XYZ file of C-alpha atoms in Angstrom:
434
model
C -43.936 23.561 7.466
C -40.788 21.844 5.974
C -38.568 24.178 7.166
C -39.752 23.585 10.689
C -39.492 19.620 10.178
C -35.796 20.359 8.647
C -34.855 22.492 11.907
C -36.012 20.032 14.253
C -34.250 16.988 12.373
C -31.285 19.105 12.474
C -31.512 19.628 16.260
C -32.232 16.210 16.847
C -28.794 14.921 14.984
C -26.985 17.474 16.953
C -28.318 16.223 20.266
C -27.558 12.865 19.243
C -24.088 13.184 17.781
C -23.028 15.480 20.892
C -23.663 12.083 23.286
C -20.678 10.341 24.178
C -19.956 7.150 22.641
C -20.412 4.295 25.175
C -17.668 1.773 24.702
C -17.187 -1.523 26.175
C -13.814 -3.002 27.823
C -13.192 -4.802 24.438
C -13.525 -1.508 22.380
C -10.885 -0.040 24.598
C -8.353 -2.567 24.735
C -8.633 -2.534 20.828
C -8.129 1.196 20.952
C -5.232 0.771 23.432
C -3.551 -1.737 20.773
C -4.073 0.647 17.950
C -2.810 3.952 19.480
C -0.922 3.175 22.603
C 2.869 4.227 21.608
C 4.493 1.475 23.546
C 2.581 -1.158 21.435
C 3.687 0.647 18.050
C 6.969 0.729 19.352
C 6.922 -3.033 20.162
C 5.600 -3.915 16.655
C 8.135 -1.492 14.694
C 10.982 -3.416 16.774
C 9.171 -6.544 15.557
C 9.484 -5.254 11.873
C 12.696 -4.262 12.135
C 14.164 -7.437 13.133
C 12.239 -8.957 9.837
C 13.803 -6.686 7.642
C 17.080 -7.717 9.239
C 16.757 -11.653 8.483
C 15.957 -10.717 4.855
C 18.821 -8.576 4.663
C 21.289 -11.187 5.992
C 19.368 -13.880 3.685
C 20.078 -11.725 0.390
C 23.953 -12.458 0.694
C 23.147 -15.784 0.033
C 21.630 -15.093 -3.617
C 23.643 -13.493 -6.821
C 24.419 -10.222 -6.716
C 24.224 -8.234 -9.905
C 25.036 -4.533 -10.679
C 25.569 -2.330 -13.615
C 28.040 0.257 -13.588
C 29.263 3.196 -15.845
C 32.874 4.971 -15.690
C 33.765 8.018 -17.092
C 37.366 9.763 -16.646
C 38.987 12.288 -18.447
C 42.538 13.364 -17.470
C 45.893 14.834 -18.929
C 48.715 12.702 -19.870
C 51.944 14.072 -19.692
C 55.025 12.615 -21.845
C 58.416 13.720 -22.668
C 59.046 13.518 -26.661
C 62.392 14.132 -28.671
C 62.523 16.503 -31.574
C 65.594 16.725 -33.283
C 67.327 15.823 -30.318
C 65.661 18.332 -28.121
C 63.383 16.948 -25.249
C 59.789 18.902 -24.884
C 56.837 18.241 -22.819
C 53.686 16.784 -24.527
C 50.230 16.633 -22.953
C 47.383 14.549 -24.126
C 44.055 14.375 -23.205
C 42.824 10.947 -22.326
C 39.420 9.782 -22.229
C 37.976 6.304 -20.281
C 34.893 4.776 -20.877
C 33.741 1.585 -19.515
C 30.072 0.122 -19.093
C 30.055 -2.961 -16.891
C 27.609 -5.632 -15.613
C 29.095 -7.928 -13.111
C 27.640 -10.917 -11.473
C 29.110 -12.143 -8.086
C 27.890 -15.563 -6.034
C 28.910 -16.565 -2.404
C 29.848 -20.075 -2.235
C 30.980 -20.851 1.212
C 31.854 -18.781 4.193
C 32.578 -21.132 6.957
C 28.870 -21.523 7.682
C 28.847 -17.538 9.115
C 25.886 -16.422 6.582
C 23.656 -19.469 7.328
C 24.176 -19.316 11.267
C 23.687 -15.244 10.830
C 20.604 -16.077 9.285
C 19.535 -18.043 11.872
C 20.533 -15.601 14.815
C 18.646 -12.923 12.904
C 15.434 -15.340 12.831
C 15.746 -16.123 16.279
C 16.207 -12.384 17.337
C 13.069 -11.966 15.210
C 11.023 -14.760 16.686
C 11.826 -13.066 20.456
C 10.968 -9.588 19.164
C 7.520 -11.135 18.184
C 7.177 -12.531 21.404
C 7.792 -9.169 22.933
C 5.118 -7.566 21.075
C 2.971 -10.193 22.454
C 4.135 -9.212 25.703
C 3.410 -5.621 25.353
C -0.224 -6.145 24.195
C -0.844 -8.498 26.822
C 0.207 -5.902 29.455
C -1.453 -2.960 27.850
C -4.597 -4.913 27.835
C -4.055 -5.778 31.706
C -3.393 -2.001 32.104
C -6.602 -0.776 30.387
C -8.805 -3.544 31.817
C -7.682 -2.704 35.648
C -8.365 1.323 34.771
C -11.370 0.448 32.956
C -12.794 -1.318 36.085
C -11.325 1.486 38.310
C -13.206 4.056 36.699
C -16.313 1.915 37.424
C -15.335 1.521 40.922
C -14.672 5.148 41.227
C -17.858 5.840 39.648
C -20.066 3.760 41.898
C -18.294 5.144 44.974
C -19.567 8.465 43.829
C -23.195 6.916 43.491
C -22.686 5.472 47.046
C -21.604 8.929 48.345
C -24.769 10.445 46.833
C -26.666 7.866 48.605
C -25.397 8.485 51.759
C -25.672 12.059 51.516
C -29.322 11.609 50.500
C -29.575 9.618 53.727
C -27.914 12.070 56.123
C -30.313 14.953 54.723
C -33.169 12.927 55.583
C -31.893 12.292 58.882
C -31.183 16.075 59.207
C -34.862 16.716 58.416
C -35.956 14.174 61.215
C -33.938 15.993 63.662
C -35.114 19.228 62.588
C -38.875 17.995 63.127
C -37.760 16.537 66.252
C -36.858 19.914 67.590
C -39.356 21.591 66.178
C -41.952 19.027 67.806
C -39.825 19.177 71.188
C -38.796 15.538 70.887
C -35.182 16.270 70.019
C -32.468 18.548 71.138
C -30.750 21.274 69.432
C -27.169 18.929 69.650
C -28.999 16.381 67.662
C -29.672 18.893 64.644
C -25.897 20.142 64.843
C -24.800 16.645 64.791
C -27.047 15.680 61.413
C -25.644 19.274 60.141
C -21.865 18.052 60.689
C -22.752 14.732 58.883
C -24.518 16.262 56.091
C -21.440 18.455 55.538
C -18.977 15.540 55.820
C -20.774 13.541 53.320
C -20.729 16.456 50.762
C -17.046 16.703 51.215
C -16.784 13.107 50.846
C -18.714 13.313 47.807
C -16.706 15.988 46.345
C -13.557 13.775 46.848
C -14.987 10.666 45.278
C -16.108 12.790 42.114
C -12.608 14.032 41.602
C -11.216 10.549 42.306
C -13.390 9.545 39.101
C -12.336 12.324 37.119
C -8.730 11.159 37.679
C -9.468 7.748 37.035
C -10.897 8.682 33.524
C -7.953 10.863 32.841
C -5.662 7.765 33.465
C -7.940 5.569 30.892
C -7.638 7.779 28.476
C -3.741 7.995 28.613
C -3.433 4.343 28.459
C -5.808 4.122 25.416
C -3.735 6.855 23.682
C -6.719 8.999 22.253
C -6.914 12.415 21.931
C -8.391 14.983 24.432
C -11.291 15.756 21.995
C -12.622 12.328 21.831
C -15.565 11.812 23.921
C -16.587 8.869 25.310
C -17.871 6.726 28.005
C -17.843 3.158 29.441
C -20.320 0.615 30.485
C -20.340 -2.302 32.772
C -18.444 -5.524 31.709
C -20.856 -8.267 31.426
C -20.810 -10.760 34.292
C -19.111 -14.064 33.837
C -19.985 -17.237 36.079
C -17.340 -19.463 34.593
C -15.902 -21.919 36.809
C -12.155 -21.610 36.651
C -9.657 -24.869 36.850
C -7.317 -25.413 39.839
C -3.822 -24.076 40.416
C -2.148 -27.014 38.790
C -3.817 -26.358 35.648
C -3.298 -22.893 35.626
C 0.403 -23.182 36.001
C 0.464 -25.418 32.967
C -1.773 -22.980 30.909
C 0.868 -20.386 31.722
C 4.240 -22.373 30.720
C 2.390 -22.819 27.531
C 1.018 -19.772 26.629
C 2.940 -17.038 28.261
C 4.918 -14.928 25.602
C 7.599 -14.096 27.951
C 8.968 -17.656 27.808
C 8.893 -18.096 24.316
C 10.926 -14.530 24.091
C 13.284 -15.865 26.434
C 13.850 -19.116 24.787
C 14.463 -17.520 21.557
C 17.208 -15.033 23.106
C 18.801 -18.072 24.622
C 18.794 -19.651 21.000
C 20.385 -16.302 19.642
C 23.000 -16.430 22.183
C 23.771 -20.019 21.481
C 24.387 -19.077 17.654
C 26.465 -16.212 18.682
C 28.969 -18.309 20.821
C 29.207 -20.797 17.373
C 29.924 -17.751 15.466
C 32.451 -16.746 18.040
C 34.112 -20.132 17.738
C 34.528 -19.961 14.117
C 36.396 -16.804 14.126
C 38.925 -18.742 16.439
C 39.534 -21.307 13.495
C 41.001 -20.817 10.110
C 38.208 -19.311 7.988
C 37.810 -20.097 4.311
C 35.565 -17.903 1.835
C 35.055 -19.102 -1.631
C 33.025 -16.642 -4.292
C 32.826 -16.403 -7.832
C 32.316 -13.659 -9.916
C 31.516 -12.622 -13.842
C 32.250 -9.564 -15.485
C 31.042 -8.282 -18.738
C 32.137 -4.914 -20.380
C 29.847 -4.210 -23.277
C 31.894 -0.962 -24.324
C 35.477 -0.290 -22.595
C 38.884 0.223 -23.589
C 39.865 -2.736 -22.330
C 41.741 -5.867 -23.812
C 38.896 -7.958 -23.408
C 35.480 -7.599 -23.057
C 34.569 -10.212 -20.247
C 36.190 -11.996 -17.315
C 35.579 -14.316 -14.714
C 36.999 -15.011 -11.397
C 37.103 -17.926 -8.543
C 38.268 -16.229 -5.131
C 39.520 -18.700 -2.475
C 40.518 -17.113 0.799
C 41.982 -18.679 3.846
C 42.363 -16.210 6.873
C 43.715 -17.313 10.547
C 44.239 -14.800 13.288
C 47.880 -14.981 13.969
C 48.151 -12.564 16.539
C 45.169 -9.906 17.461
C 45.625 -9.106 21.078
C 43.430 -11.587 22.424
C 40.327 -9.968 20.850
C 39.158 -13.187 19.333
C 39.395 -15.373 22.171
C 37.665 -12.534 24.353
C 34.629 -12.477 21.818
C 34.267 -16.036 22.610
C 34.325 -15.704 26.167
C 31.675 -13.112 26.027
C 29.400 -15.099 23.630
C 29.798 -17.950 26.558
C 28.656 -15.343 29.262
C 25.772 -14.276 27.527
C 24.549 -17.410 26.659
C 24.844 -18.165 30.574
C 23.076 -14.991 30.734
C 20.298 -15.711 28.817
C 19.963 -19.266 30.606
C 19.405 -17.663 33.797
C 17.029 -15.103 32.206
C 14.617 -17.714 31.257
C 15.032 -19.631 34.810
C 14.026 -16.483 36.343
C 11.371 -15.637 33.712
C 9.767 -19.463 34.622
C 10.024 -18.492 38.463
C 8.364 -14.920 38.128
C 5.440 -16.618 35.877
C 5.095 -19.402 38.416
C 4.902 -16.973 41.108
C 2.522 -14.567 39.272
C -0.003 -17.503 38.591
C 0.192 -17.931 42.347
C -0.657 -14.845 43.032
C -3.166 -14.258 40.951
C -4.582 -17.174 41.528
C -4.556 -16.621 45.657
C -5.892 -12.951 44.763
C -8.858 -14.333 42.925
C -9.753 -16.489 45.743
C -9.521 -14.201 48.248
C -11.687 -11.427 46.148
C -14.203 -13.727 45.626
C -14.441 -14.811 49.412
C -14.589 -10.989 50.347
C -17.113 -10.155 47.582
C -19.492 -12.855 48.940
C -18.811 -11.635 52.936
C -19.286 -8.104 51.891
C -22.913 -8.813 50.175
C -23.986 -10.353 53.592
C -22.605 -7.580 55.582
C -24.129 -4.866 53.420
C -27.710 -7.007 53.955
C -27.020 -6.941 57.755
C -25.941 -3.393 57.932
C -29.067 -2.050 55.981
C -31.259 -3.844 58.168
C -29.559 -2.419 61.169
C -29.812 1.298 59.695
C -33.251 0.834 58.887
C -34.161 -0.361 62.432
C -32.292 2.064 64.190
C -33.918 5.260 62.049
C -37.103 3.850 62.743
C -36.413 3.499 66.789
C -35.229 7.232 66.749
C -38.422 8.329 65.071
C -40.019 6.483 67.994
C -37.612 8.354 70.542
C -36.250 4.983 71.539
C -32.628 5.510 70.062
C -30.515 8.337 69.912
C -29.185 10.376 66.924
C -25.848 9.297 67.360
C -27.110 5.568 67.397
C -28.630 6.834 63.790
C -25.416 8.113 62.756
C -23.040 5.135 63.768
C -25.538 2.505 62.019
C -25.514 4.882 59.135
C -21.559 4.904 59.004
C -21.468 1.260 59.281
C -23.787 1.105 56.311
C -21.768 3.317 54.128
C -18.713 1.463 55.289
C -20.123 -1.835 54.140
C -21.535 -0.812 51.084
C -18.051 0.524 50.152
C -16.354 -2.758 50.797
C -18.939 -4.238 48.741
C -18.172 -2.108 45.794
C -14.317 -2.846 46.680
C -14.711 -6.445 46.749
C -17.063 -6.435 43.621
C -14.275 -4.809 41.524
C -11.146 -6.489 42.882
C -12.989 -9.298 42.107
C -13.003 -8.416 38.270
C -9.678 -6.729 38.378
C -8.388 -10.468 39.808
C -10.111 -12.178 37.109
C -8.415 -10.109 34.406
C -4.774 -10.370 36.231
C -5.425 -13.974 36.288
C -5.896 -14.089 32.629
C -2.864 -12.423 32.316
C -0.992 -14.223 34.507
C -1.745 -17.571 32.255
C -0.999 -15.776 28.891
C -4.683 -15.974 28.051
C -5.720 -12.179 28.165
C -4.832 -11.521 24.341
C -6.669 -14.510 23.125
C -9.870 -13.655 25.504
C -9.939 -9.937 24.245
C -8.996 -10.796 20.366
C -12.051 -13.442 20.605
C -14.438 -11.107 22.173
C -13.694 -8.155 19.642
C -14.559 -10.349 16.619
C -17.797 -11.164 18.273
């Protein structure tokens, strides 16, 4: 008895584990953030720039080092014995242990400016990372909805095929009863075959859409999962003016471009310093616990003033290059602002259009469904031809297809609008925590 229970439990567990995991849109986005190479590369770039800040900042701290030297060599000299010169070789060893402390005191503000520039580049990299996450979130959301749309079209084609087969059965029954012509049966058969082809194409589109989603998420081929319909949202969004203001506050591309402009401005300051006399002041202290030197400790204060008398125009060319790069960064910021305004306007317009099309498509489906039902009843009563029924069913299928397209276009437009105003990362982060 016990082994029967054990086998039943094992079989049940196997069946449960074989079922694919159902993922929500939020879970798919979170997996893409964690596994997409594009996100990982942006995150590494950010971390690399942070480490560069630490590397440059280290120049402001005392530099302490310890060393040990050992040299052994032969010393050759000429010695005279009884007035006769002779070559004498002696083995000489040099051993020394040292401890050095050095400190940069002043370098014409170059190091502080380099730190500021590195921080600006790190901040730009952090917003580039946020931009990458937002782009991936939008791509996953769009593709997630594309899979659901393809799946809905498959279900629609299955219903269309069922209606076509039902019509074929009615045509065959009418032909046997003598109330329908053989041509009606042939037309109904052609309609069934055409619908079967459409169903195969719809299923293939669903498979391709799922493959693209898996690629965007960065999951392995052996990870089995399925997706669910997202929750309906009925919030009324603000107007276009408020959306534009939100986008200008939130979009990471703007912050990234601003920090890039700051970095080029600092680079121009550094290039201008090189056109002037550069003063460098540093101090050092050396201690030799064991040495053959005369002294066992020494200190030094180094003052260096340098000025390029002639360098072939290199310094002036670098300054001109830095000025042009700053102008490029300023123009890039302006272009980014213009593009974001356009993206928000386009996303808002698309969202409004999708909402209107979805409402109109719902009404069209109701009317086409009623028309198809009445036409089919009229055909059974002999008051309509088979061609009328086929046309009514085709009109219904077209209306249902448009309704599905409009529904998912509205959802896609909603997420595109969230991306355009810079809210998509926060949206998915909040829903993931829930």
